[in-house]
Structures are given as C-alpha cells and as structure tokens.
mmCIF file of C-alpha atoms and ligand atoms in Angstrom:
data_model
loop_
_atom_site.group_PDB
_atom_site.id
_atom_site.type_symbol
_atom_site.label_atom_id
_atom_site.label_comp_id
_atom_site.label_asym_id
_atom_site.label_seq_id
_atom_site.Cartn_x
_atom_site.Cartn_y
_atom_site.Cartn_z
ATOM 1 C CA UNK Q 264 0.000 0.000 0.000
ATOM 2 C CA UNK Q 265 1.001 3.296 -0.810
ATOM 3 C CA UNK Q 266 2.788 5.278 2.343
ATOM 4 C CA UNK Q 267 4.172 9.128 2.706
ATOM 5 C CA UNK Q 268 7.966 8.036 4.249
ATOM 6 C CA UNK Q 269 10.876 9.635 5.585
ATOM 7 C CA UNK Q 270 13.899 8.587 6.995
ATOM 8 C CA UNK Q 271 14.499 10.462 10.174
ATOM 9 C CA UNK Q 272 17.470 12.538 10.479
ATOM 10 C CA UNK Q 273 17.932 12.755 6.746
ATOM 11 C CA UNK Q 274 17.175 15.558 4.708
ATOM 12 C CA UNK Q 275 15.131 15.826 1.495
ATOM 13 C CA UNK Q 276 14.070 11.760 1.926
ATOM 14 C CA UNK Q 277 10.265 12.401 1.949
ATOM 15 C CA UNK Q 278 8.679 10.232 -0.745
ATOM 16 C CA UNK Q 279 5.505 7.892 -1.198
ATOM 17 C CA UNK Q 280 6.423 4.178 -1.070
ATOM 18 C CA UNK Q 281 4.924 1.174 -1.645
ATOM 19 C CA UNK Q 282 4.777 -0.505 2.061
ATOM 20 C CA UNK Q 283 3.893 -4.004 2.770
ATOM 21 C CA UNK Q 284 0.327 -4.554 3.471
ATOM 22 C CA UNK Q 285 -0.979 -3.949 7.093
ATOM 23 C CA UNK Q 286 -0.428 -7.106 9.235
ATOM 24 C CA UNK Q 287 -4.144 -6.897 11.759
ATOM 25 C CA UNK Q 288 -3.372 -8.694 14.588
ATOM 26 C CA UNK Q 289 -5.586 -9.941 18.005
ATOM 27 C CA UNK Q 290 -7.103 -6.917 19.883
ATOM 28 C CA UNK Q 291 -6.908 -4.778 17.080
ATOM 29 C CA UNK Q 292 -9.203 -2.313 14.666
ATOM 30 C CA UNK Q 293 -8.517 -1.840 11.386
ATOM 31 C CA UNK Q 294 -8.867 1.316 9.872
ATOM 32 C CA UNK Q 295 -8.450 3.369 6.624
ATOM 33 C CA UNK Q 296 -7.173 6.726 6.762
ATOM 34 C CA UNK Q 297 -9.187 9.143 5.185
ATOM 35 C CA UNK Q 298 -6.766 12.358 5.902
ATOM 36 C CA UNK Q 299 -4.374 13.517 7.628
ATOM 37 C CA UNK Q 300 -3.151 17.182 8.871
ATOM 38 C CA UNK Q 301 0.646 18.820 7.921
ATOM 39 C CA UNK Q 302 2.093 20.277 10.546
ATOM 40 C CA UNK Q 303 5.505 21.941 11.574
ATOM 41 C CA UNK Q 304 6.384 18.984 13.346
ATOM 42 C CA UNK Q 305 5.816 16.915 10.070
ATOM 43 C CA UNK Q 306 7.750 19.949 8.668
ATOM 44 C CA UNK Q 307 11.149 19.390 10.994
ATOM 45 C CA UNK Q 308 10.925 15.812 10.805
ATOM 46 C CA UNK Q 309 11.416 15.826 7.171
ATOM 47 C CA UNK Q 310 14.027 18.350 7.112
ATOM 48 C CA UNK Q 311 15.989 16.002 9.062
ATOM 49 C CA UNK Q 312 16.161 17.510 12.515
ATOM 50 C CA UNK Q 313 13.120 15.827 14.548
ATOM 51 C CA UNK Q 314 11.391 12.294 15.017
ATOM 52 C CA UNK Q 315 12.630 8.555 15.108
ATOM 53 C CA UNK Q 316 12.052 5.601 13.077
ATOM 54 C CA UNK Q 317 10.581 2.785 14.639
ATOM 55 C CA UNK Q 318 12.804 0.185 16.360
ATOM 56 C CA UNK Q 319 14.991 -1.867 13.962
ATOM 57 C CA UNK Q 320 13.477 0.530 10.956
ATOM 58 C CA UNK Q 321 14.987 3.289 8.657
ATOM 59 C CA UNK Q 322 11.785 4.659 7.817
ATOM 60 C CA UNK Q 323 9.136 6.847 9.457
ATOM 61 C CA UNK Q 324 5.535 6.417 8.016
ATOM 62 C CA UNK Q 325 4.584 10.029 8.695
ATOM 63 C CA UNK Q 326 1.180 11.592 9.927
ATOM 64 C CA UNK Q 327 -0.068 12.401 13.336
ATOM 65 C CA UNK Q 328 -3.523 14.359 12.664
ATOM 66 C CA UNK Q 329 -5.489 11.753 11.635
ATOM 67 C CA UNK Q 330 -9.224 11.196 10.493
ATOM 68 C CA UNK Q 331 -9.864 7.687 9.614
ATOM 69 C CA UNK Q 332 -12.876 5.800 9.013
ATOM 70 C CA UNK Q 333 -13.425 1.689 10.959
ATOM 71 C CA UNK Q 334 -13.000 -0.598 8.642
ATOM 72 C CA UNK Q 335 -14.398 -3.618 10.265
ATOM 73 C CA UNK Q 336 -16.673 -4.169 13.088
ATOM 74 C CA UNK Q 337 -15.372 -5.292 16.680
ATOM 75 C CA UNK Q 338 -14.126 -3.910 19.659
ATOM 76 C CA UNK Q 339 -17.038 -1.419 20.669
ATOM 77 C CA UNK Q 340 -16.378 -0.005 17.201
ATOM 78 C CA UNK Q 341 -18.502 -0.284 13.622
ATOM 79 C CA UNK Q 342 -17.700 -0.244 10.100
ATOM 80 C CA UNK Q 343 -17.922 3.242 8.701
ATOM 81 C CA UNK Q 344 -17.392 5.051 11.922
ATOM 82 C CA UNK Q 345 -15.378 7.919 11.639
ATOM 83 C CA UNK Q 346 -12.340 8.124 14.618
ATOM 84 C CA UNK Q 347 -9.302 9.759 15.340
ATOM 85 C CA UNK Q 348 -6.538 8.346 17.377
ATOM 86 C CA UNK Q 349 -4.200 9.658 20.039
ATOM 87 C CA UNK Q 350 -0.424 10.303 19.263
ATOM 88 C CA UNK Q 351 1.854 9.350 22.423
ATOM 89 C CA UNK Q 352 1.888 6.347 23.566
ATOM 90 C CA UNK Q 353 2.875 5.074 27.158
ATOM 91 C CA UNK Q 354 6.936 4.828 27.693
ATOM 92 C CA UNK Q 355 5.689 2.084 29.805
ATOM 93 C CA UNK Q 356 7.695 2.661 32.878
ATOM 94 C CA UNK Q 357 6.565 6.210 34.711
ATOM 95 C CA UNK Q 358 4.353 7.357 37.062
ATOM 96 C CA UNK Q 359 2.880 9.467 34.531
ATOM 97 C CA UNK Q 360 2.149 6.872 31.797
ATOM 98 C CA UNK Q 361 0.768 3.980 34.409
ATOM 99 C CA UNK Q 362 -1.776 6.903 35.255
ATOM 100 C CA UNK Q 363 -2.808 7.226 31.390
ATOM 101 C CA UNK Q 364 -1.061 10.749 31.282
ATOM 102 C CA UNK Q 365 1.776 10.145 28.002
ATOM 103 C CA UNK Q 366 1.445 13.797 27.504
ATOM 104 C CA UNK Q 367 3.705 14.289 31.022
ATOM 105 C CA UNK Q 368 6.101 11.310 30.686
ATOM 106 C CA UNK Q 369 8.882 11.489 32.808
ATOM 107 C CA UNK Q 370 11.047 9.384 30.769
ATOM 108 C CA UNK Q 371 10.863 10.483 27.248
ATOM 109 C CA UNK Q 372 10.115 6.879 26.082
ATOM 110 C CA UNK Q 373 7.216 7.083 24.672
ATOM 111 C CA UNK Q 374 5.848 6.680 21.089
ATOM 112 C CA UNK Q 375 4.520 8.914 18.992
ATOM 113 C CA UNK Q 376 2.573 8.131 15.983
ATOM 114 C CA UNK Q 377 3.952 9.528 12.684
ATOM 115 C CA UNK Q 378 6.883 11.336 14.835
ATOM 116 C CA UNK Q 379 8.905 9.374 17.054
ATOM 117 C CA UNK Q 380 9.158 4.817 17.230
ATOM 118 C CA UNK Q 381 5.798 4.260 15.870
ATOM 119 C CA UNK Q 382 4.641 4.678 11.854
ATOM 120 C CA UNK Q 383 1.917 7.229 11.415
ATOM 121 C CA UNK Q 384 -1.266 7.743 9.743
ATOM 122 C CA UNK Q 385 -0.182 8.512 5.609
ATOM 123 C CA UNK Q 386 -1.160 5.241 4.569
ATOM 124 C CA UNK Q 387 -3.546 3.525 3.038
ATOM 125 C CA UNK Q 388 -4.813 1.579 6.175
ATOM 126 C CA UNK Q 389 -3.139 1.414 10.023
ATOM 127 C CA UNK Q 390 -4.146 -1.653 12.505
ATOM 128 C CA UNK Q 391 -4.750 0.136 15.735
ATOM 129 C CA UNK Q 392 -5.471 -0.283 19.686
ATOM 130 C CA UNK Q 393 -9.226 0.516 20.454
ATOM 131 C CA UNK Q 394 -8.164 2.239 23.501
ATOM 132 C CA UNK Q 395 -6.299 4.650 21.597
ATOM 133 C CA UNK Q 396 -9.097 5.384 18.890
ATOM 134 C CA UNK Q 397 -11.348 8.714 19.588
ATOM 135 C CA UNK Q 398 -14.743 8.670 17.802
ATOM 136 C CA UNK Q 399 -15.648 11.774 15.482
ATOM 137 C CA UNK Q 400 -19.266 12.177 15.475
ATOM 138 C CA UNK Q 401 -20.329 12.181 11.569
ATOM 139 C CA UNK Q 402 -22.098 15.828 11.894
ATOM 140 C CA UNK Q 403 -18.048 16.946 12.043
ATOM 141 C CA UNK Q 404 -17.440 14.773 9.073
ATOM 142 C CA UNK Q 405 -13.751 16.320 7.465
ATOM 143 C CA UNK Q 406 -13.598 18.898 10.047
ATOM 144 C CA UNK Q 407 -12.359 15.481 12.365
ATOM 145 C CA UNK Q 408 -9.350 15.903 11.101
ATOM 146 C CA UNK Q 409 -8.759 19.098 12.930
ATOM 147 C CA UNK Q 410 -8.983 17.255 16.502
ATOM 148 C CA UNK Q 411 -5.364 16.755 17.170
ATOM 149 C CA UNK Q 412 -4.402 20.370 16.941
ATOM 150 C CA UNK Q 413 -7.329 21.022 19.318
ATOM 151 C CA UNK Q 414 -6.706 18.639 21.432
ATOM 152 C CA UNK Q 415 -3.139 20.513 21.809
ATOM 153 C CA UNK Q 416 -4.849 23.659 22.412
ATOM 154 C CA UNK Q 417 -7.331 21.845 25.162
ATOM 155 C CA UNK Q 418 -4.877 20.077 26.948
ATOM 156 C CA UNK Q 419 -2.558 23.653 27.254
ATOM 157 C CA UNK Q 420 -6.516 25.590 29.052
ATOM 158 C CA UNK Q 421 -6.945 22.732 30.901
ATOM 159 C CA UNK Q 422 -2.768 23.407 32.561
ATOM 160 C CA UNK Q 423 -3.728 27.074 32.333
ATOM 161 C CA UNK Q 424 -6.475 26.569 34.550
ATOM 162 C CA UNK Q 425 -4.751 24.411 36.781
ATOM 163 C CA UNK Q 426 -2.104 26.509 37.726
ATOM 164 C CA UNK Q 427 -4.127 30.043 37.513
ATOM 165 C CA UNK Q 428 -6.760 28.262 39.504
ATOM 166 C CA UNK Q 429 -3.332 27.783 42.498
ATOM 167 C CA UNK Q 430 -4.813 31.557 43.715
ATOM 168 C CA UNK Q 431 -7.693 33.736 43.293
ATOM 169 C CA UNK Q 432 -7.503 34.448 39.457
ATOM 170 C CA UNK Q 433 -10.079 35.199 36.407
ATOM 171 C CA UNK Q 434 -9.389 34.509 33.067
ATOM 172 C CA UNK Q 435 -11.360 37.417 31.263
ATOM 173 C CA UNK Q 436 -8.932 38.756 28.370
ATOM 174 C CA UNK Q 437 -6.260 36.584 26.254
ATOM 175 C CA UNK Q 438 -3.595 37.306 24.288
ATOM 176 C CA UNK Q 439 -2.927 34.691 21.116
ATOM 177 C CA UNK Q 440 0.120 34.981 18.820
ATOM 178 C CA UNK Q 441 -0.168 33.709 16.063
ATOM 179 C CA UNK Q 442 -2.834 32.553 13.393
ATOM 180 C CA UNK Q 443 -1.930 29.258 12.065
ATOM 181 C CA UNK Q 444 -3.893 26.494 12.875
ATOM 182 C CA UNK Q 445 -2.920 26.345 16.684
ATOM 183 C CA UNK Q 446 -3.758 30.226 17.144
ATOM 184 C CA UNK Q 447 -6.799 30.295 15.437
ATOM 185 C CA UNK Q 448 -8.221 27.296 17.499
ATOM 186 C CA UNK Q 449 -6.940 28.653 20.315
ATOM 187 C CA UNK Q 450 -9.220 31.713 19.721
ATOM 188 C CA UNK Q 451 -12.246 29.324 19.007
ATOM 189 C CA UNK Q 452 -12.084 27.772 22.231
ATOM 190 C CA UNK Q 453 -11.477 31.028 24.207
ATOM 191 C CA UNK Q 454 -14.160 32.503 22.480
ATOM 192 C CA UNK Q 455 -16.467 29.387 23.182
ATOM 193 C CA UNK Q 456 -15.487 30.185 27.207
ATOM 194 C CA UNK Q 457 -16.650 33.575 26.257
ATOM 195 C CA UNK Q 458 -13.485 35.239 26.868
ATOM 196 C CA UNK Q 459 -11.976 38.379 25.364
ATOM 197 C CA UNK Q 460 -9.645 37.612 22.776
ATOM 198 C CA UNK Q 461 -6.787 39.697 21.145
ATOM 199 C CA UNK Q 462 -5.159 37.531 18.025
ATOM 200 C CA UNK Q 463 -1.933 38.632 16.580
ATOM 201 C CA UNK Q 464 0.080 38.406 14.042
ATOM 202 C CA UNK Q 465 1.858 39.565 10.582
ATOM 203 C CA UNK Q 466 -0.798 38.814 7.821
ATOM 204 C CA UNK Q 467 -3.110 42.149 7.533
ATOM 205 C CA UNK Q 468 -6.064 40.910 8.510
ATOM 206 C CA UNK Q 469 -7.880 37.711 9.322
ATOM 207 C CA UNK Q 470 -11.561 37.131 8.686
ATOM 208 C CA UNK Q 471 -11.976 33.418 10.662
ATOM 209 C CA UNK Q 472 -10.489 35.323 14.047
ATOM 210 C CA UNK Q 473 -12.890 38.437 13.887
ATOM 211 C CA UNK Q 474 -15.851 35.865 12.630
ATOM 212 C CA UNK Q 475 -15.767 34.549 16.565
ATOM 213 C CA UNK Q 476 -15.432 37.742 17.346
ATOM 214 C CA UNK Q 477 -12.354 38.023 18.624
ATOM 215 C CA UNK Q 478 -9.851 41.284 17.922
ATOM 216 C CA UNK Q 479 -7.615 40.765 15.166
ATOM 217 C CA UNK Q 480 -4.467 43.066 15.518
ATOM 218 C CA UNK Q 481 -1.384 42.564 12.591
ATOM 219 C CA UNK Q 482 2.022 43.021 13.955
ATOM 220 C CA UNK Q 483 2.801 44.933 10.983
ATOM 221 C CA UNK Q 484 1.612 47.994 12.425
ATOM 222 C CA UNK Q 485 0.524 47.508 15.877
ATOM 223 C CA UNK Q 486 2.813 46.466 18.999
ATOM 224 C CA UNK Q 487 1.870 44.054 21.243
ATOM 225 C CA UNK Q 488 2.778 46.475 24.319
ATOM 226 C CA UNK Q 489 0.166 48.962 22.995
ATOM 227 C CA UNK Q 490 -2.566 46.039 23.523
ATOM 228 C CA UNK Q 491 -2.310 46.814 27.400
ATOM 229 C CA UNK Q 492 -1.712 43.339 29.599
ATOM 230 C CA UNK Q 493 -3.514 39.890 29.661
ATOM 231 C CA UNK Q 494 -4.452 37.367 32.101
ATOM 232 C CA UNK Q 495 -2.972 34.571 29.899
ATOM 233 C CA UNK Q 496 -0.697 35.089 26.491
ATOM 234 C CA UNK Q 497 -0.532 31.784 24.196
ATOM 235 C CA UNK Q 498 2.271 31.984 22.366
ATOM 236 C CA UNK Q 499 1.502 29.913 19.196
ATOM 237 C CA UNK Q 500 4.006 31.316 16.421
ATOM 238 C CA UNK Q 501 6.913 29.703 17.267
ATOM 239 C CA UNK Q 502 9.151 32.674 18.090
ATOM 240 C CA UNK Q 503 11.202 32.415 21.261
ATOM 241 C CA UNK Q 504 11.789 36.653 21.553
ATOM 242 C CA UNK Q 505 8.055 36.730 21.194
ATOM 243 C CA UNK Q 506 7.836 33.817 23.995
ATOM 244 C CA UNK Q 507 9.978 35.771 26.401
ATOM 245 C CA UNK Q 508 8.095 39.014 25.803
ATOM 246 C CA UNK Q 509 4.543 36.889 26.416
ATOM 247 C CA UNK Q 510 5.929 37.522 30.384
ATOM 248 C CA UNK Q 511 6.157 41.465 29.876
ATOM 249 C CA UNK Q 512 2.760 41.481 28.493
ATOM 250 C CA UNK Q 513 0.904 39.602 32.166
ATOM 251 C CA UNK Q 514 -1.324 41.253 34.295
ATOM 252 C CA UNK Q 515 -0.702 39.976 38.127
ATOM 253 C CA UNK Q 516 -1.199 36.760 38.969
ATOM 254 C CA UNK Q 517 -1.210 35.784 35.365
ATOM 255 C CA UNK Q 518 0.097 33.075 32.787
ATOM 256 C CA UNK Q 519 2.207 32.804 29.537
ATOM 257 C CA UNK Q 520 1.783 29.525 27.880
ATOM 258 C CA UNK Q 521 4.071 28.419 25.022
ATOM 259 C CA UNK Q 522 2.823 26.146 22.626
ATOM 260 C CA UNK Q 523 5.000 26.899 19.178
ATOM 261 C CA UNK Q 524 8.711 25.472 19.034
ATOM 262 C CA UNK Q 525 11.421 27.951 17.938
ATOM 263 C CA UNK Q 526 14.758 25.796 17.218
ATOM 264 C CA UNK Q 527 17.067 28.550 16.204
ATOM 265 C CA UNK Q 528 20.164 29.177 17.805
ATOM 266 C CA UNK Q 529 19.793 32.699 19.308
ATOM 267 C CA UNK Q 530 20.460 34.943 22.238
ATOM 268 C CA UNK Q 531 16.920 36.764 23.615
ATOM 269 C CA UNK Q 532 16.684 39.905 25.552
ATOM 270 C CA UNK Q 533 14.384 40.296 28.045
ATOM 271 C CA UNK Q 534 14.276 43.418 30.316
ATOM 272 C CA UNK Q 535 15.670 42.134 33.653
ATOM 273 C CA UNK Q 536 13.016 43.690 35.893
ATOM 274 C CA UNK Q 537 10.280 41.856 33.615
ATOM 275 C CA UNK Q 538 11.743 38.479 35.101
ATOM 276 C CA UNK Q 539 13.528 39.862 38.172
ATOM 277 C CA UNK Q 540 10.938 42.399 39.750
ATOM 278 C CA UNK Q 541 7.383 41.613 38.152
ATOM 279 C CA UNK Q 542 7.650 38.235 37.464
ATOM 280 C CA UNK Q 543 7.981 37.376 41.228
ATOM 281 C CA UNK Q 544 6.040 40.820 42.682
ATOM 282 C CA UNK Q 545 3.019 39.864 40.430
ATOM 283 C CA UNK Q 546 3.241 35.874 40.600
ATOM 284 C CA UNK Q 547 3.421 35.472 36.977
ATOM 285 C CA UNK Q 548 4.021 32.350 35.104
ATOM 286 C CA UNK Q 549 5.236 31.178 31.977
ATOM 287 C CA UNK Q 550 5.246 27.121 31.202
ATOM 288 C CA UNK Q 551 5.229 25.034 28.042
ATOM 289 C CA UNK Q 552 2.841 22.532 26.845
ATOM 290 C CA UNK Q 553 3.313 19.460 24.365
ATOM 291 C CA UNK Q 554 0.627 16.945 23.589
ATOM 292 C CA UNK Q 555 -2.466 15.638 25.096
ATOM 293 C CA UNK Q 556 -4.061 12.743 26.922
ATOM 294 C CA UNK Q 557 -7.690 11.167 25.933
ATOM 295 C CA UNK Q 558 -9.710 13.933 28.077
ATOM 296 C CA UNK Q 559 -8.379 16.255 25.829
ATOM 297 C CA UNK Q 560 -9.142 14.745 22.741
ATOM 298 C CA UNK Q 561 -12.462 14.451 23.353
ATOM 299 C CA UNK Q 562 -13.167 17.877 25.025
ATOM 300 C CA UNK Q 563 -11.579 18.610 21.490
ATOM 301 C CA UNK Q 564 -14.237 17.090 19.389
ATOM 302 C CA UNK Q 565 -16.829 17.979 21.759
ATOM 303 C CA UNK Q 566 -15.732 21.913 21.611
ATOM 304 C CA UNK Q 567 -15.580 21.267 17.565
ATOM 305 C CA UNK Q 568 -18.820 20.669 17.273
ATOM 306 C CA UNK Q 569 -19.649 23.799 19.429
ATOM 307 C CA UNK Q 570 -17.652 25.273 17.163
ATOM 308 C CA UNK Q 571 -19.156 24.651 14.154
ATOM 309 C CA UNK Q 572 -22.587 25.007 15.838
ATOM 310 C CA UNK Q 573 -21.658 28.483 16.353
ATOM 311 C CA UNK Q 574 -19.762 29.793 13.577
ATOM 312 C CA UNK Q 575 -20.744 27.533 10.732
ATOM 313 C CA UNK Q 576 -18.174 27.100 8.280
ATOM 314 C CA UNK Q 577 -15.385 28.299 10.271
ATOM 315 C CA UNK Q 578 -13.932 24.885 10.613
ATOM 316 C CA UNK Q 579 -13.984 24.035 6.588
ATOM 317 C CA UNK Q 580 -12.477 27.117 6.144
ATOM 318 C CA UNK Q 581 -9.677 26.948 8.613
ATOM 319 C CA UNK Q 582 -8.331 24.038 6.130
ATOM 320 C CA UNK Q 583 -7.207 25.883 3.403
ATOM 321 C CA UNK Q 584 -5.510 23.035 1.390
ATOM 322 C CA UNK Q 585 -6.642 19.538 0.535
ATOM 323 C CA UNK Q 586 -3.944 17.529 -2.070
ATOM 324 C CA UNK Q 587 -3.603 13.794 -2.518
ATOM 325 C CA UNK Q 588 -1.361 12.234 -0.865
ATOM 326 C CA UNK Q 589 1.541 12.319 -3.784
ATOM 327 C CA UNK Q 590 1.037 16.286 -3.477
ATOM 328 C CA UNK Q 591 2.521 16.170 0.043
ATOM 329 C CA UNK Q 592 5.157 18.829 -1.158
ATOM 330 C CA UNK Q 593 2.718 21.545 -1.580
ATOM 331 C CA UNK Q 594 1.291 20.819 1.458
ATOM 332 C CA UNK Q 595 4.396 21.419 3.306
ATOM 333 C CA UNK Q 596 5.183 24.342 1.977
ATOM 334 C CA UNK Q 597 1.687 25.886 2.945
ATOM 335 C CA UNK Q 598 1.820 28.259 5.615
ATOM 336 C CA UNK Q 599 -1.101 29.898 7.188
ATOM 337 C CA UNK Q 600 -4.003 27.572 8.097
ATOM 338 C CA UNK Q 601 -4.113 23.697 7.689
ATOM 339 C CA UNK Q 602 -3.356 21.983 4.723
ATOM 340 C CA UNK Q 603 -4.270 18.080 4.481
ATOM 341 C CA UNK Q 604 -3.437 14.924 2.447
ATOM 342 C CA UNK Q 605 -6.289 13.285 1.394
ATOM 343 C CA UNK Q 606 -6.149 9.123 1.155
ATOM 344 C CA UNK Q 607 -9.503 8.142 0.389
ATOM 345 C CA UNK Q 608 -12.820 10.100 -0.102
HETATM 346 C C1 BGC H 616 2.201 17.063 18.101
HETATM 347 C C2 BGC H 616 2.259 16.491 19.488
HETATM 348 C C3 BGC H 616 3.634 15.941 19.772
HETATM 349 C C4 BGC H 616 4.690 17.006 19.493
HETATM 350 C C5 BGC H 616 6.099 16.564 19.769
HETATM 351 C C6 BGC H 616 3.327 18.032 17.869
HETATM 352 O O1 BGC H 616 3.280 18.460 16.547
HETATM 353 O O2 BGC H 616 0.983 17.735 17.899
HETATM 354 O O3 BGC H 616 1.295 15.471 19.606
HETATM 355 O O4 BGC H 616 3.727 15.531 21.115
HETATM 356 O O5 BGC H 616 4.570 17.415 18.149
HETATM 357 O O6 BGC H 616 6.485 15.420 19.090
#
C-alpha cells in the first residue's frame, strides 16, 4: 500500500512508497485513513532535525492528525465510523504513563505516531489499539481531522487553569500569537469560554479570528505592548523573543503559555526587571505545553462541534488546502491555516 515516508534525520528523503500490506493482529481495529493534517512537526521531521524511526526501521511512516474511518466491526467499534486516534503512547515505565497521562512522561520513552518509534497515519490503512481510537461524530465529518491540533490547544486551558486556579484568578482577556492552525483554534475555544480575545500576528487581517469575534491586531503595524496586559498570552508562532516578551505582556497573577517550538540558535533579551521584579512581585508564570491525553481529545471534538454550531463554516475554512497524498510537497510548503493529504474520499 502506498505510504508518505521519511527517513528520520535525513534531509530531502520524503517520498511515497509502496509498504507491505498492514499485518491486523488480536485486539486490534482496522482502519483506513481518510486524511491527515501537515504540521511543523511533520515539517522538521522531514528536514531532518526531529522524530525517530521505529525500532529496527529506517523509515518513518509520517502523519499524526489523523481522520480515519473503521473498517471492520469489533471492539465497541462499527464499520464506517469515523475516529481519530491519540499520538503518544505510554513509555511504559513512569508514574505518569501507568496513570494514562503520556502527555507528562517522565522518561521520554514514549511513542509517537507519525513522529517518534511508531509509523503514522499517511497510509492507506493502520491496525490500531481501540483504547487509543477517539470517535468523530459524523455531523463533524472532514472537520475530524482538525482534533489533534485542538486537542493541543485543550490540553494547554486545561494546565492554564490548573495553575491560575493555584490563587484567586479570572481569566477574562487573552492574548494569542499567532494565526496558524494552533492560534486560530486557540481563539475558538477562548471565544467558546466567552473570553476576550486579542489575536496577533503579521498577515493584515484575518476574517476566521474576527468571525468569533475576537480582535484581530497585525504586527505589521501595531505592537503588542500597545494592547495593554492579559491574564494569559498563548504563544503559538513559534518565536522564542516573542515567547519571552509573552511575560512582559501579564497582568498579576497571570500566565504565559508556550505552545509553538522555535529551534534557532539565538540569544533573547528580556528586560531584567520583567523576570527579576514583576515576574515574582506579580506571581506570573510562563510554562510550556506538548501533547495531550484522551480527556483532551475528546473535550476537542466535543468543543468542535460547538464550534461549528456556532460559527458555521469556520472549521472548513480553517483548512485551506486539501492535495492527494503524492502532493505532500505543496502541502508542506503551505503556511497559514491547515493543509491536508487526502487518502480516500
Ligand atoms: C504534536 C504532538 C507531539 C509534538 C512533539 C506536535 O506536533 O501535535 O502530539 O507531542 O509534536 O512530538
């Protein structure tokens, strides 16, 4: 069956390639991907500087952001049902992982489907463990495959609120940098809370952030500082002097959350008060968030639906590029919102 590859830590070796069939075995579903998301992990992986292959294998079958569709009854789950599935996968030995929480491994063990010891979703069809499937009600139908991402963005609230909810604290007005996928769902699901959202970033304008009615401010030709200060900033560009001002830009008591990855080499500055004075006067916090654990997922899909309940046609229109799968080039070099593979109709 036909695969999108890539052999980790290699440059330039992305390709489609005919795989050996999927081998189903005992305890597991079989299903056939539909689509799958492009994101900048998928990006770094096949420019050589991010994921793994799996054990006693050269090559990666890429694709985390899944939508799929059951291929055969059994296991609590029906032919034609549309699903999702989680990415990490339990390292097997932490506290974290025992307590069905992959998304804080202490180890680093774990798998990751389509990024790190365990092939992904840009195939034809992928055997997989119930437990690890997440049904997409049909009423989302292609918008499923936008439940990863969100789960990212639900699993970073729900640490927001854990740690703003340490002390008396309110959550009424967010900064989001950034409009690419993450951002803009970001903004969907503070705006679903009905919080007061400020979304930045370079493009002039965008229509899908103002539609939810948040504020849409371009970097161009506003400043961040002139937006006044937030109760949380979500960093979601990938910009590490941006992630270090995020803690200049809090209101007391308040939280920076960084959810883009910025790999360049670089020295930031940061005004030394911002993290010597205020930071500890105001008990600010910044904190990073990767992944997401099954409560996330489906407080994802649950929170998509609300979604497109509420601003109908937001969610199509967030993907801005479908190609089959042996157009996986363009997709990668799309910037902006999502762009998708499509493996089956
Ligand atoms: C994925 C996460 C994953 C992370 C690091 C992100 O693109 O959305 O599920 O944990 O990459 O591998």
């Amino acid at each position: 069956m036909l695969a999108l590859v890539t052999q980790p830590g290699q440059t330039d070796t992305t390709r489609i390639e005919d795989i050996p069939s999927v081998d189903v075995r005992e305890g597991e579903v079989l299903v056939r991907t539909l689509e799958v998301g492009v994101c900048g992990t998928d990006r770094e992986i096949s420019e050589g500087l991010f994921g793994i292959a799996p054990e006693n294998e050269r090559l990666l079958v890429l694709g985390h952001e899944a939508l799929a569709v059951v291929e055969r009854d059994g296991y609590g789950f029906t032919r034609g049902q549309l699903v999702t599935a989680t990415v990490r996968r339990s390292c097997g030995h932490c506290i974290a992982c025992a307590e069905n929480a992959p998304d804080s491994c202490l180890t680093g063990d774990y798998s990751e489907r389509g990024i790190a010891r365990l092939n992904g979703y840009a195939r034809e069809l992928v055997a997989e463990d119930p437990e690890e499937l997440v049904v997409i009600p049909t009423s989302l139908g292609r918008s499923g495959v936008l439940a990863e991402p969100s789960s990212i963005c639900e699993r970073a609230l729900r640490h927001v609120r854990a740690i703003g909810g340490r002390q008396p604290w309110q959550l009424e007005r967010a900064l989001v940098i950034g409009a690419g996928a993450i951002g803009v769902l970001m903004t969907f699901l503070l705006r679903l809370a009905e919080i007061e959202v400020w979304t930045a970033s370079l493009e002039p304008e965008n229509e899908l952030v103002e539609r939810c009615g948040a504020h849409y401010v371009s970097t161009r030709d506003t400043e961040l500082a002139e937006l006044g200060r937030f109760d949380l900033v979500v960093e979601a560009a990938g910009n590490a002097p941006l992630m270090a001002q995020a803690l200049s830009l809090l209101r007391r008591s308040s939280i920076a959350c960084l959810l883009g990855i910025d790999p360049r080499k670089q020295k930031i500055e940061l005004e030394g008060p911002v993290l010597g004075v205020d930071t500890i006067l105001e008990n600010r916090v910044l904190f990073g968030s990767v992944n997401a654990q099954r409560q996330d997922w489906l407080a994802a899909v649950s929170d998509l639906e609300r979604a497109r309940d509420r601003w109908p046609e937001a969610l199509e229109q967030l993907v801005q590029l479908r190609v089959p799968l042996d157009r996986f080039a363009e997709a990668f070099e799309h910037r902006g919102g999502k762009a998708t593979l499509v493996l089956s109709d």
